[in-house]
Amino acid sequence: MPCEDYLTGAHSHDIPPETVDTEIQIILDKLSAKPDFNPNQLFNPDKHLAFKDEYFEETTVLSLADLGIKKTHTKPISGFGATYPFPLLTKEAIDIMKWEAFQKENIAAYARLTNPDFSLKTNRFDFHIGGYVNQGKAPFTESVYAHPRIAKIFSKFIGVDVQTCYNYDTNHVNVALADSSIPIDAPLNTEAESEEGEEKEFDISKVGSILGQHYDSVPIAAVIMWECPKGRGGETVIIKGDEKPLVIPNIAEPGYCTLLQARVVRHIATKPNSNSNRIATVCGYCCAAPEILDTSALTSVRPSILPRSIHDQFYSEWFDFRFKQLQRYLAAGQSKIKKDFERGETFNQLKMIEFCKEAQEYLYDSWKEMECAGNDPYPPALFETPYSEL
Ligand SMILES: [Fe+2]
């Protein structure tokens, strides 16, 4: 993307009026036509949480070891790999979140078309919406992620306590809309499509994707489905340790959630093979413990790569998050020094050097991928590197 474009709001990637006035209008009309639809409320777990404790047992959970992933390019936050979809939110909750995201003022300010340089087979129906949640533009959505019960459920699956990262990666909406001028849910003629009853091996190079093979830039991705495509396609595909694909089964309905340690598990999100809407939202999570620094990156979210990251807001939020994390880390270290001394322990020089080095690297990692610092080519070679060569 040209520098002057992303510095001034990436308006070359604005959602075309045709899409706003037809496909997006259809979404809003369908919601407002529902007799009991009430967007003016906040998240109430008794009403909006579909999760039941037995899902901890019933949901398929894959560890990194189950996926055969032994080497990773950065430190995993736990041995957790991924879950199959499980019910998290009710349809009413999803309707309100959808209503908030697709408001036309949010679309104008916060939605931008997918960068065609990095996604296969995308067009005016493919875009992202992000950065609007904690700006007072989506009070219900904000209250969902702010509720402690949601982070508690995720923490139990992941095996460590997690928290949301920063606003721009809280509820990043991936949108692939059906073309309203042709029959809805009709199969599309894609090369990756199978004949009825025929199971072809999944071919990564042939399938349309919303974002090609990649790692996410946040440690954990919580993917919540808003609209699920009919038929095949639209799945998340994990690349296992043996470099073979594992298709996460399309058992999801609106409100289902899939958790993925997406910073270390390579994956792709496929496009629907039918003329259906596929709308999924991703929320980034990182370790809640103050003594552990997050492993977030700018790789796939920096403004020159991802047009929905509006430059001034994005970097202000990013550095606010990174500095807060570092302050917590330093405060935890500071309090430990005092306690160790009071207990009469020998001052550990080597440990202190390690501690300081981590803080130094964290600061360096915060800016090294910024456009004016390096602006490395995208996608990076890392996205294609086999696990065994990491
Ligand atoms: Fe991803």
Coordinates of C-alpha atoms and ligand atoms in Angstrom, one line a residue:
M1 CA 0.0 0.0 0.0
P2 CA 1.4 3.5 -0.8
C3 CA 2.6 5.4 2.2
E4 CA 0.3 8.4 1.6
D5 CA -2.7 6.1 1.5
Y6 CA -2.3 4.3 4.8
L7 CA -1.1 7.5 6.5
T8 CA -4.4 9.1 5.6
G9 CA -6.9 6.4 6.5
A10 CA -6.5 3.8 3.6
H11 CA -9.5 5.2 1.8
S12 CA -8.5 3.5 -1.4
H13 CA -9.8 0.4 0.4
D14 CA -13.1 1.9 1.5
I15 CA -16.2 -0.4 1.1
P16 CA -17.8 0.5 -2.2
P17 CA -21.3 2.2 -1.9
E18 CA -22.7 -0.7 -4.0
T19 CA -21.8 -3.2 -1.2
V20 CA -23.0 -0.8 1.6
D21 CA -26.3 -0.1 -0.1
T22 CA -27.1 -3.7 -1.1
E23 CA -25.4 -6.6 0.8
I24 CA -24.8 -4.6 4.1
Q25 CA -28.3 -3.1 4.0
I26 CA -29.7 -6.7 3.6
I27 CA -27.9 -7.7 6.8
L28 CA -29.3 -4.7 8.7
D29 CA -32.8 -5.1 7.4
K30 CA -32.9 -8.8 8.3
L31 CA -31.9 -7.9 11.9
S32 CA -34.3 -5.0 12.4
A33 CA -37.2 -7.1 11.0
K34 CA -36.8 -9.7 13.9
P35 CA -39.8 -9.1 16.2
D36 CA -37.9 -9.2 19.5
F37 CA -34.7 -7.6 18.3
N38 CA -33.3 -5.2 21.0
P39 CA -29.8 -3.9 20.4
N40 CA -30.0 -1.5 23.4
Q41 CA -28.7 -3.8 26.1
L42 CA -25.5 -5.1 27.5
F43 CA -24.1 -8.6 27.8
N44 CA -25.9 -10.7 30.4
P45 CA -24.5 -14.2 30.8
D46 CA -27.9 -15.6 31.9
K47 CA -29.3 -14.5 28.6
H48 CA -26.4 -14.4 26.1
L49 CA -24.0 -17.1 27.2
A50 CA -24.7 -20.4 25.4
F51 CA -21.7 -22.1 27.1
K52 CA -22.3 -25.0 29.5
D53 CA -19.7 -26.5 31.8
E54 CA -20.0 -29.9 30.2
Y55 CA -18.5 -28.4 27.0
F56 CA -15.1 -28.5 28.7
E57 CA -15.4 -32.3 28.5
E58 CA -17.3 -32.6 25.3
T59 CA -15.2 -30.3 23.1
T60 CA -12.3 -31.8 21.1
V61 CA -9.2 -30.1 22.4
L62 CA -5.9 -30.6 20.5
S63 CA -2.6 -29.9 22.2
L64 CA 0.5 -28.8 20.3
A65 CA 1.8 -32.4 20.9
D66 CA -1.5 -33.8 19.3
L67 CA -0.8 -31.7 16.3
G68 CA 2.8 -32.9 16.1
I69 CA 4.1 -29.4 16.5
K70 CA 7.4 -29.7 18.3
K71 CA 9.3 -26.6 17.1
T72 CA 7.8 -23.1 17.1
H73 CA 9.2 -19.7 15.9
T74 CA 8.3 -18.1 19.3
K75 CA 7.6 -19.3 22.8
P76 CA 4.1 -20.8 23.1
I77 CA 2.0 -19.6 26.1
S78 CA 1.1 -23.2 27.0
G79 CA 0.9 -26.7 25.4
F80 CA -2.5 -25.8 24.1
G81 CA -3.1 -26.1 20.3
A82 CA -6.7 -25.7 19.2
T83 CA -10.3 -26.6 20.0
Y84 CA -13.0 -27.7 17.7
P85 CA -16.0 -25.3 17.7
F86 CA -18.1 -25.1 20.8
P87 CA -21.2 -23.1 21.6
L88 CA -20.3 -19.9 23.4
L89 CA -22.8 -17.1 22.7
T90 CA -26.6 -17.2 21.9
K91 CA -28.0 -16.1 18.5
E92 CA -29.4 -13.0 20.2
A93 CA -25.9 -12.0 21.3
I94 CA -24.5 -12.5 17.8
D95 CA -27.4 -10.5 16.2
I96 CA -26.5 -7.5 18.5
M97 CA -22.8 -7.8 17.8
K98 CA -23.5 -7.9 14.1
W99 CA -25.9 -5.0 14.3
E100 CA -23.2 -2.9 16.0
A101 CA -20.4 -3.8 13.5
F102 CA -22.4 -3.2 10.4
Q103 CA -23.8 0.3 11.3
K104 CA -23.0 2.5 8.4
E105 CA -20.9 5.0 10.3
N106 CA -18.8 2.1 11.6
I107 CA -18.4 0.7 8.1
A108 CA -17.3 4.2 6.8
A109 CA -14.8 4.7 9.7
Y110 CA -13.6 1.2 10.5
A111 CA -14.1 -1.2 7.6
R112 CA -11.7 -1.6 4.7
L113 CA -11.5 -4.1 1.9
T114 CA -9.1 -7.0 2.2
N115 CA -5.7 -6.2 0.7
P116 CA -5.9 -8.0 -2.6
D117 CA -2.1 -8.4 -2.7
F118 CA -2.2 -11.0 0.1
S119 CA -5.5 -12.8 -0.2
L120 CA -6.6 -15.2 -3.0
K121 CA -9.8 -14.6 -5.0
T122 CA -11.0 -11.6 -3.0
N123 CA -13.3 -8.8 -4.3
R124 CA -15.7 -6.1 -3.2
F125 CA -17.4 -8.5 -0.8
D126 CA -14.3 -9.2 1.3
F127 CA -13.4 -6.8 4.0
H128 CA -12.5 -6.4 7.7
I129 CA -14.0 -4.3 10.4
G130 CA -11.8 -3.5 13.5
G131 CA -10.9 -0.9 16.0
Y132 CA -14.5 0.2 16.7
V133 CA -15.3 -1.8 19.9
N134 CA -13.8 0.2 22.7
Q135 CA -14.6 3.6 21.0
G136 CA -18.1 3.7 22.4
K137 CA -19.4 2.5 19.0
A138 CA -20.3 -1.0 20.2
P139 CA -21.3 -1.1 23.8
F140 CA -22.8 -4.6 23.7
T141 CA -19.7 -6.1 22.0
E142 CA -17.5 -4.3 24.4
S143 CA -19.4 -5.7 27.4
V144 CA -19.1 -9.3 26.0
Y145 CA -15.3 -9.2 26.0
A146 CA -15.1 -7.3 29.2
H147 CA -17.1 -10.0 31.0
P148 CA -14.8 -12.1 33.3
R149 CA -16.7 -15.3 32.5
I150 CA -15.6 -15.2 28.8
A151 CA -11.8 -15.0 29.7
K152 CA -12.4 -17.7 32.4
I153 CA -13.8 -20.1 29.8
F154 CA -10.9 -19.5 27.4
S155 CA -8.3 -19.7 30.2
K156 CA -9.6 -23.2 31.2
F157 CA -9.3 -24.5 27.7
I158 CA -5.8 -22.9 27.2
G159 CA -4.4 -23.9 30.5
V160 CA -3.2 -20.5 31.6
D161 CA -5.0 -17.3 32.5
V162 CA -5.6 -15.1 29.5
Q163 CA -6.8 -11.6 28.9
T164 CA -7.7 -9.5 25.8
C165 CA -4.7 -7.7 24.2
Y166 CA -5.6 -4.3 22.7
N167 CA -8.7 -2.8 21.2
Y168 CA -7.7 -3.1 17.6
D169 CA -7.4 -6.9 18.0
T170 CA -10.5 -7.2 20.2
N171 CA -13.2 -8.3 17.8
H172 CA -11.6 -8.0 14.4
V173 CA -14.4 -9.0 12.0
N174 CA -13.5 -11.0 8.9
V175 CA -16.3 -10.6 6.3
A176 CA -16.8 -12.5 3.0
L177 CA -20.3 -11.6 1.8
A178 CA -22.5 -13.4 -0.7
D179 CA -23.1 -11.6 -4.0
S180 CA -26.8 -10.6 -3.8
S181 CA -27.2 -10.4 -7.6
I182 CA -26.9 -14.2 -7.9
P183 CA -28.8 -17.0 -6.0
I184 CA -27.8 -17.1 -2.3
D185 CA -26.2 -20.3 -1.1
A186 CA -25.7 -21.5 -4.7
P187 CA -22.5 -23.5 -5.2
L188 CA -19.6 -21.5 -6.7
N189 CA -17.4 -23.0 -9.3
T190 CA -14.2 -23.3 -7.4
E191 CA -11.4 -25.7 -8.2
A192 CA -11.2 -27.0 -4.7
E193 CA -14.8 -28.0 -4.6
S194 CA -15.6 -31.7 -4.4
E195 CA -18.3 -33.6 -6.2
E196 CA -21.1 -34.8 -4.0
G197 CA -19.8 -37.6 -1.8
E198 CA -16.3 -37.3 -3.1
E199 CA -13.5 -36.4 -0.6
K200 CA -10.5 -34.9 -2.3
E201 CA -7.4 -34.2 -0.4
F202 CA -7.4 -30.5 0.7
D203 CA -5.1 -28.5 -1.7
I204 CA -3.9 -25.3 0.0
S205 CA -2.8 -23.7 -3.2
K206 CA -6.2 -24.0 -5.0
V207 CA -8.6 -22.8 -2.3
G208 CA -9.6 -19.1 -2.0
S209 CA -8.7 -17.7 1.3
I210 CA -9.5 -14.6 3.3
L211 CA -5.9 -14.6 4.4
G212 CA -3.3 -17.0 3.0
Q213 CA -1.2 -19.4 5.1
H214 CA 0.0 -17.5 8.1
Y215 CA 0.5 -17.1 11.8
D216 CA -1.6 -14.5 13.6
S217 CA 0.1 -11.6 15.3
V218 CA -1.5 -12.3 18.7
P219 CA -0.8 -15.3 20.9
I220 CA -4.3 -16.8 21.0
A221 CA -7.1 -16.2 18.5
A222 CA -10.7 -16.7 19.7
V223 CA -12.8 -17.1 16.6
I224 CA -16.5 -16.6 17.0
M225 CA -18.8 -17.4 14.0
W226 CA -21.5 -14.8 13.2
E227 CA -22.6 -16.4 9.9
C228 CA -21.6 -19.8 8.6
P229 CA -21.5 -20.6 4.9
K230 CA -23.6 -23.4 3.4
G231 CA -21.8 -26.5 2.2
R232 CA -18.0 -26.8 2.0
G233 CA -15.4 -24.0 2.4
G234 CA -15.2 -21.4 5.1
E235 CA -13.3 -23.7 7.4
T236 CA -10.2 -23.0 9.4
V237 CA -7.4 -25.2 8.2
I238 CA -4.4 -26.0 10.6
I239 CA -1.0 -27.0 9.2
K240 CA 0.2 -29.8 11.4
G241 CA 3.7 -30.5 12.5
D242 CA 4.1 -33.0 9.5
E243 CA 3.0 -30.1 7.2
K244 CA -0.3 -31.8 6.4
P245 CA -3.5 -29.9 6.6
L246 CA -6.1 -30.5 9.3
V247 CA -9.5 -29.1 8.5
I248 CA -11.4 -28.0 11.6
P249 CA -14.9 -29.5 10.9
N250 CA -17.6 -27.1 9.9
I251 CA -19.9 -28.0 12.8
A252 CA -20.2 -24.4 13.7
E253 CA -23.4 -22.3 13.9
P254 CA -23.6 -18.7 14.7
G255 CA -22.3 -18.2 18.3
Y256 CA -19.8 -21.1 18.1
C257 CA -16.2 -20.4 19.1
T258 CA -12.9 -22.0 18.1
L259 CA -9.7 -21.3 20.1
L260 CA -6.3 -21.5 18.4
Q261 CA -2.8 -20.8 19.6
A262 CA -2.5 -18.9 16.3
R263 CA 0.9 -17.3 17.0
V264 CA 2.6 -20.7 16.7
V265 CA 0.1 -22.8 14.8
R266 CA 0.2 -22.1 11.0
H267 CA -3.3 -21.9 9.5
I268 CA -5.6 -20.5 6.8
A269 CA -9.2 -19.4 6.7
T270 CA -10.8 -20.7 3.6
K271 CA -13.4 -18.9 1.5
P272 CA -16.9 -20.4 1.2
N273 CA -17.5 -22.6 -1.9
S274 CA -21.0 -21.4 -2.0
N275 CA -22.4 -17.9 -2.5
S276 CA -22.9 -17.6 1.2
N277 CA -22.0 -15.0 3.8
R278 CA -19.0 -16.1 6.0
I279 CA -18.6 -13.7 8.9
A280 CA -16.3 -14.5 11.8
T281 CA -14.8 -12.4 14.4
V282 CA -11.4 -12.8 16.0
C283 CA -10.3 -11.6 19.4
G284 CA -6.7 -11.7 20.4
Y285 CA -5.7 -13.0 23.9
C286 CA -2.4 -13.1 25.7
C287 CA -1.2 -14.3 29.2
A288 CA -2.8 -12.4 32.1
A289 CA 0.2 -13.0 34.4
P290 CA 2.1 -9.7 34.8
E291 CA 5.6 -11.4 34.9
I292 CA 5.0 -12.9 31.3
L293 CA 5.4 -10.5 28.4
D294 CA 3.2 -11.1 25.4
T295 CA 4.6 -12.4 22.1
S296 CA 2.3 -10.2 19.9
A297 CA 3.7 -8.9 16.6
L298 CA 2.9 -6.2 14.0
T299 CA 3.6 -8.6 11.0
S300 CA 0.1 -9.1 9.6
V301 CA -1.7 -6.1 11.3
R302 CA 0.5 -3.1 10.5
P303 CA -1.3 -0.4 8.5
S304 CA 0.6 -0.9 5.3
I305 CA -0.4 -4.6 5.2
L306 CA -3.9 -4.6 6.8
P307 CA -5.9 -1.6 5.5
R308 CA -8.4 -1.8 8.4
S309 CA -5.6 -0.8 10.8
I310 CA -6.1 3.0 10.6
H311 CA -2.6 4.4 11.2
D312 CA -2.9 6.9 14.0
Q313 CA -5.4 5.0 16.1
F314 CA -3.7 1.6 15.5
Y315 CA -0.2 2.7 16.6
S316 CA -1.5 4.7 19.5
E317 CA -3.3 1.6 20.8
W318 CA -0.4 -0.7 20.0
F319 CA 2.1 1.3 22.0
D320 CA -0.4 1.9 24.8
F321 CA -0.8 -1.8 25.1
R322 CA 2.9 -2.6 24.8
F323 CA 4.0 0.0 27.4
K324 CA 1.3 -1.1 29.8
Q325 CA 2.5 -4.7 29.5
L326 CA 6.1 -3.6 30.1
Q327 CA 5.1 -1.5 33.1
R328 CA 3.4 -4.6 34.7
Y329 CA 6.4 -6.7 34.0
L330 CA 8.8 -4.2 35.5
A331 CA 6.6 -3.6 38.5
A332 CA 6.5 -7.4 39.1
G333 CA 10.3 -7.6 38.8
Q334 CA 10.7 -4.6 41.1
S335 CA 8.5 -6.1 43.9
K336 CA 10.4 -9.4 43.6
I337 CA 13.8 -7.7 44.2
K338 CA 12.5 -6.1 47.4
K339 CA 11.0 -9.3 48.7
D340 CA 14.1 -11.4 47.9
F341 CA 16.3 -8.9 49.7
E342 CA 14.0 -8.9 52.8
R343 CA 14.1 -12.7 52.8
G344 CA 18.0 -12.5 52.9
E345 CA 18.5 -14.1 49.5
T346 CA 21.7 -13.6 47.5
F347 CA 21.1 -11.2 44.6
N348 CA 21.1 -13.3 41.4
Q349 CA 23.0 -11.3 38.7
L350 CA 22.4 -13.8 35.9
K351 CA 18.6 -13.8 36.5
M352 CA 18.6 -10.0 36.5
I353 CA 20.4 -9.9 33.2
E354 CA 17.9 -12.3 31.7
F355 CA 15.0 -10.2 33.1
C356 CA 16.5 -7.0 31.6
K357 CA 17.2 -8.6 28.3
E358 CA 13.6 -9.7 28.0
A359 CA 12.5 -6.1 28.6
Q360 CA 15.0 -4.8 26.0
E361 CA 13.8 -7.3 23.4
Y362 CA 10.2 -6.5 24.1
L363 CA 10.8 -2.8 23.4
Y364 CA 12.8 -3.7 20.2
D365 CA 10.0 -6.1 19.0
S366 CA 7.5 -3.3 19.6
W367 CA 9.0 -1.1 16.8
K368 CA 11.1 -3.3 14.6
E369 CA 8.3 -4.1 12.1
M370 CA 7.1 -0.5 11.8
E371 CA 7.1 0.8 8.3
C372 CA 9.7 3.5 8.8
A373 CA 12.0 1.0 10.7
G374 CA 12.2 -1.9 8.4
N375 CA 9.0 -2.7 6.5
D376 CA 10.1 -6.2 5.7
P377 CA 8.4 -7.9 2.7
Y378 CA 5.0 -9.5 3.3
P379 CA 4.2 -12.3 3.6
P380 CA 7.4 -13.1 5.4
A381 CA 9.4 -16.2 4.6
L382 CA 8.3 -17.5 8.0
F383 CA 4.8 -18.2 6.8
E384 CA 6.1 -20.8 4.3
T385 CA 8.8 -22.2 6.5
P386 CA 8.2 -25.8 7.6
Y387 CA 8.1 -26.3 11.4
S388 CA 11.2 -28.6 11.2
E389 CA 13.3 -25.6 9.9
L390 CA 12.3 -23.2 12.6
Ligands
FE1 FE -5.4 -16.3 11.4

